[in-house]
mmCIF file of C-alpha atoms in Angstrom:
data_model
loop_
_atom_site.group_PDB
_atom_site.id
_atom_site.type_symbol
_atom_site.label_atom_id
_atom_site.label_comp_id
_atom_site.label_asym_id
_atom_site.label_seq_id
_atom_site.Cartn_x
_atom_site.Cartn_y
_atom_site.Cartn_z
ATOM 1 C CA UNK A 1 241.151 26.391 167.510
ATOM 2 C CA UNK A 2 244.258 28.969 167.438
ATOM 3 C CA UNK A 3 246.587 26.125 166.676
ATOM 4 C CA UNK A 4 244.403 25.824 163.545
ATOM 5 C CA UNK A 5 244.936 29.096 162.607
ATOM 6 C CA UNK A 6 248.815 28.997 162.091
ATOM 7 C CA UNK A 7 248.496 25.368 160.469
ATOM 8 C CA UNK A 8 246.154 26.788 158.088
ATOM 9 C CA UNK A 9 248.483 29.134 157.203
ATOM 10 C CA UNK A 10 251.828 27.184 156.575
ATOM 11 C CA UNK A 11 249.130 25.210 154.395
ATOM 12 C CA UNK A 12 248.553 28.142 152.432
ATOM 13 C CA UNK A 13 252.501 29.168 152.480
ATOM 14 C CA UNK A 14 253.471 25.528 150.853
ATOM 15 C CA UNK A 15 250.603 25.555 148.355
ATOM 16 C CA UNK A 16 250.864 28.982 147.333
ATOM 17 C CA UNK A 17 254.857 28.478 146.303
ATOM 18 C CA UNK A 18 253.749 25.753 144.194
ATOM 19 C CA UNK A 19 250.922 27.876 142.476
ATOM 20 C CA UNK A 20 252.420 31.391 142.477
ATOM 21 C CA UNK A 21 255.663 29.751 141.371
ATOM 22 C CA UNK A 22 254.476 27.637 138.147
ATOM 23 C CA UNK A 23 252.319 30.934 137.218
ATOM 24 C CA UNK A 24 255.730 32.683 137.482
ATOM 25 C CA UNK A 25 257.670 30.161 135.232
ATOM 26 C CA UNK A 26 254.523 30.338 132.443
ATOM 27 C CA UNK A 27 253.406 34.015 132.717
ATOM 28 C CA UNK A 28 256.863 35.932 134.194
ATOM 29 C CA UNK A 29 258.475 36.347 137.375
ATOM 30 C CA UNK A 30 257.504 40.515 137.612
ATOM 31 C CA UNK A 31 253.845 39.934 135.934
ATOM 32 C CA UNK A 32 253.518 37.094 139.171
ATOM 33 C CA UNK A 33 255.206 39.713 141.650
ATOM 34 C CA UNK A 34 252.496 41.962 140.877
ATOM 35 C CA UNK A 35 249.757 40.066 140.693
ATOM 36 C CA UNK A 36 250.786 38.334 144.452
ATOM 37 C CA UNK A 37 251.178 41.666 146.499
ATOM 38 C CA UNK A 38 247.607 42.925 144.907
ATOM 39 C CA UNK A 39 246.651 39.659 146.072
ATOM 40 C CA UNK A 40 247.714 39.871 149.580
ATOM 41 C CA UNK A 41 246.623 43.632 149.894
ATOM 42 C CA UNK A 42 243.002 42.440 148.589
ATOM 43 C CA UNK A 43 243.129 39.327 151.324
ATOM 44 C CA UNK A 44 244.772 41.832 154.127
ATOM 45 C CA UNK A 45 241.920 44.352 154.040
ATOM 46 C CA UNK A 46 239.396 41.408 153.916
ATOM 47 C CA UNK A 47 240.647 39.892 157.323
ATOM 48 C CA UNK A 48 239.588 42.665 158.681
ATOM 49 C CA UNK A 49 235.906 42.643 157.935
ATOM 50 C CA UNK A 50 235.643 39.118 159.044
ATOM 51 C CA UNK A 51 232.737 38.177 161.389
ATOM 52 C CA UNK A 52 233.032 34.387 161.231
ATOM 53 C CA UNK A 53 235.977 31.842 162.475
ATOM 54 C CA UNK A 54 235.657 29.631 159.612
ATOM 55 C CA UNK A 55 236.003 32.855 157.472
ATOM 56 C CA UNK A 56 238.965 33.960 159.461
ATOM 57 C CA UNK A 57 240.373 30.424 158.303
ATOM 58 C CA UNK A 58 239.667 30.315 154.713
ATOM 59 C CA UNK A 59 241.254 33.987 154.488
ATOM 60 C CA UNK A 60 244.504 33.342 156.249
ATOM 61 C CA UNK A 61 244.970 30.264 153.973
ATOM 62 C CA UNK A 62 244.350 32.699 150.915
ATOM 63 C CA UNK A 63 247.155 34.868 152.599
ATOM 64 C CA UNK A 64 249.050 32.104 153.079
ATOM 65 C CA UNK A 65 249.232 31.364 150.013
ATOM 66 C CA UNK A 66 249.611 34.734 148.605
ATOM 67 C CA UNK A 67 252.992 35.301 151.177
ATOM 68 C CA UNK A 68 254.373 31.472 150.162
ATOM 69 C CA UNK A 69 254.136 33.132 146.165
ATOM 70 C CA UNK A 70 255.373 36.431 147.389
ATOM 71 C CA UNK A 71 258.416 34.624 149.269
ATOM 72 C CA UNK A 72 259.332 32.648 146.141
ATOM 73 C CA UNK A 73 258.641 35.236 143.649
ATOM 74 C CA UNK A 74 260.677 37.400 145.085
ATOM 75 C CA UNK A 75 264.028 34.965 146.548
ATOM 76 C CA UNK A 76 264.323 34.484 142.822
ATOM 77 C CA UNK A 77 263.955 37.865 141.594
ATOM 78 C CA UNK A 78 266.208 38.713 144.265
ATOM 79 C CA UNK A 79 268.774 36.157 143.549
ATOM 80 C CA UNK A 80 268.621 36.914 139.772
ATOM 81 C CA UNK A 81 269.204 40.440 139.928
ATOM 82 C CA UNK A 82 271.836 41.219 142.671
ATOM 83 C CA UNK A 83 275.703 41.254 141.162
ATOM 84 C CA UNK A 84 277.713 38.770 142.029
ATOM 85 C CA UNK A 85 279.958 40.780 144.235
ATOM 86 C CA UNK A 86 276.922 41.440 146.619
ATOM 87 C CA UNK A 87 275.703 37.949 146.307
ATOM 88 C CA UNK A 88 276.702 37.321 150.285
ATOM 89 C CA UNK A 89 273.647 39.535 151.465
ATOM 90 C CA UNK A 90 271.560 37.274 150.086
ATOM 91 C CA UNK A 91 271.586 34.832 153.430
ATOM 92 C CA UNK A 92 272.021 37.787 155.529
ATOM 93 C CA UNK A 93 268.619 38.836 154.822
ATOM 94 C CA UNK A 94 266.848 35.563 155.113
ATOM 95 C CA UNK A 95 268.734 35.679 158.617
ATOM 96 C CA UNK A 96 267.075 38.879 159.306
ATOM 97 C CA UNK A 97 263.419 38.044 157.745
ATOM 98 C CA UNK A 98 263.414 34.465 160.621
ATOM 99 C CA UNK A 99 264.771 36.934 163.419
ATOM 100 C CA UNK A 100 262.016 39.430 162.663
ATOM 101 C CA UNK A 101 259.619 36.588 162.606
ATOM 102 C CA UNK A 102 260.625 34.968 165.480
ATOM 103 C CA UNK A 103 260.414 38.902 167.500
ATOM 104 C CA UNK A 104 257.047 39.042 166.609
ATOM 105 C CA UNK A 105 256.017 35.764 167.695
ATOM 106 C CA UNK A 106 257.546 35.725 171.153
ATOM 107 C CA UNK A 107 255.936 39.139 171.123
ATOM 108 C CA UNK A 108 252.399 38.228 170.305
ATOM 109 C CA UNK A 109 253.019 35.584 172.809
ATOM 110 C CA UNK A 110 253.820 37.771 175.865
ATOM 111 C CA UNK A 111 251.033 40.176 174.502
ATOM 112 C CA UNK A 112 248.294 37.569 174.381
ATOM 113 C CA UNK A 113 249.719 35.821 177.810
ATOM 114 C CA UNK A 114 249.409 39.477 179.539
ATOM 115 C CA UNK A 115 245.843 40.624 177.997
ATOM 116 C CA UNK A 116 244.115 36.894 177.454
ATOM 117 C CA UNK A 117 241.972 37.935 181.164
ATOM 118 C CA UNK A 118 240.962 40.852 179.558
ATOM 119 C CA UNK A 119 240.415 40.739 176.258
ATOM 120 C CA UNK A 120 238.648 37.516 174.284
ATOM 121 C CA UNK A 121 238.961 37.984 170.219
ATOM 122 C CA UNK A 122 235.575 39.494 169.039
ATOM 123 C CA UNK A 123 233.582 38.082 172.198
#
């Protein structure tokens, strides 16, 4: 069952680069920026009023695809916008984004390894 809550969400992350990023080609790239991180606020505060598993799944593959636009969106915005001379940061902070990523995991992992006799989620 937890395995199907991060494959849920990389769902969400592919399809929602495909969606966010054809609204951001036909309606604009900062009208689409907005409209993504309202979306993922609005999804964010609704994970936490959720009293159902299957709920819990439908909402992380609305995040999901509300952080797969926001990635996009925001690479290209990114990418459009820097100058040319500062164009090498650009990797740099993808590098940083997987690192933090990956810190969090392995921490979530050593959190739920030392608390999982304790604690059960919402038993």
């Amino acid at each position: 069952m937890q395995g199907f809550l991060g494959t849920i969400l990389l769902f969400g992350l592919a399809s929602g680069s495909y969606i966010w990023g054809n609204l951001a080609d036909t309606k604009g790239r900062i009208w689409s920026c907005r409209r993504v991180m309202i979306f993922c606020i609005i999804i964010t505060v609704a994970i936490l009023f959720t009293f159902n598993y299957y709920v819990l799944c439908v909402e992380l593959f609305l995040l999901g695809t509300g952080l797969g636009g926001e990635l996009a969106i925001n690479s290209t915005i990114f990418v459009e916008y820097i100058p040319k001379s500062k164009f090498k940061i650009f990797p740099l902070l993808m590098i940083i984004w997987i690192t933090g990523g990956l810190f969090s995991a392995l921490t979530i992992s050593v959190l739920y390894c030392v608390t999982l006799p304790v604690t059960v989620w919402r038993s």
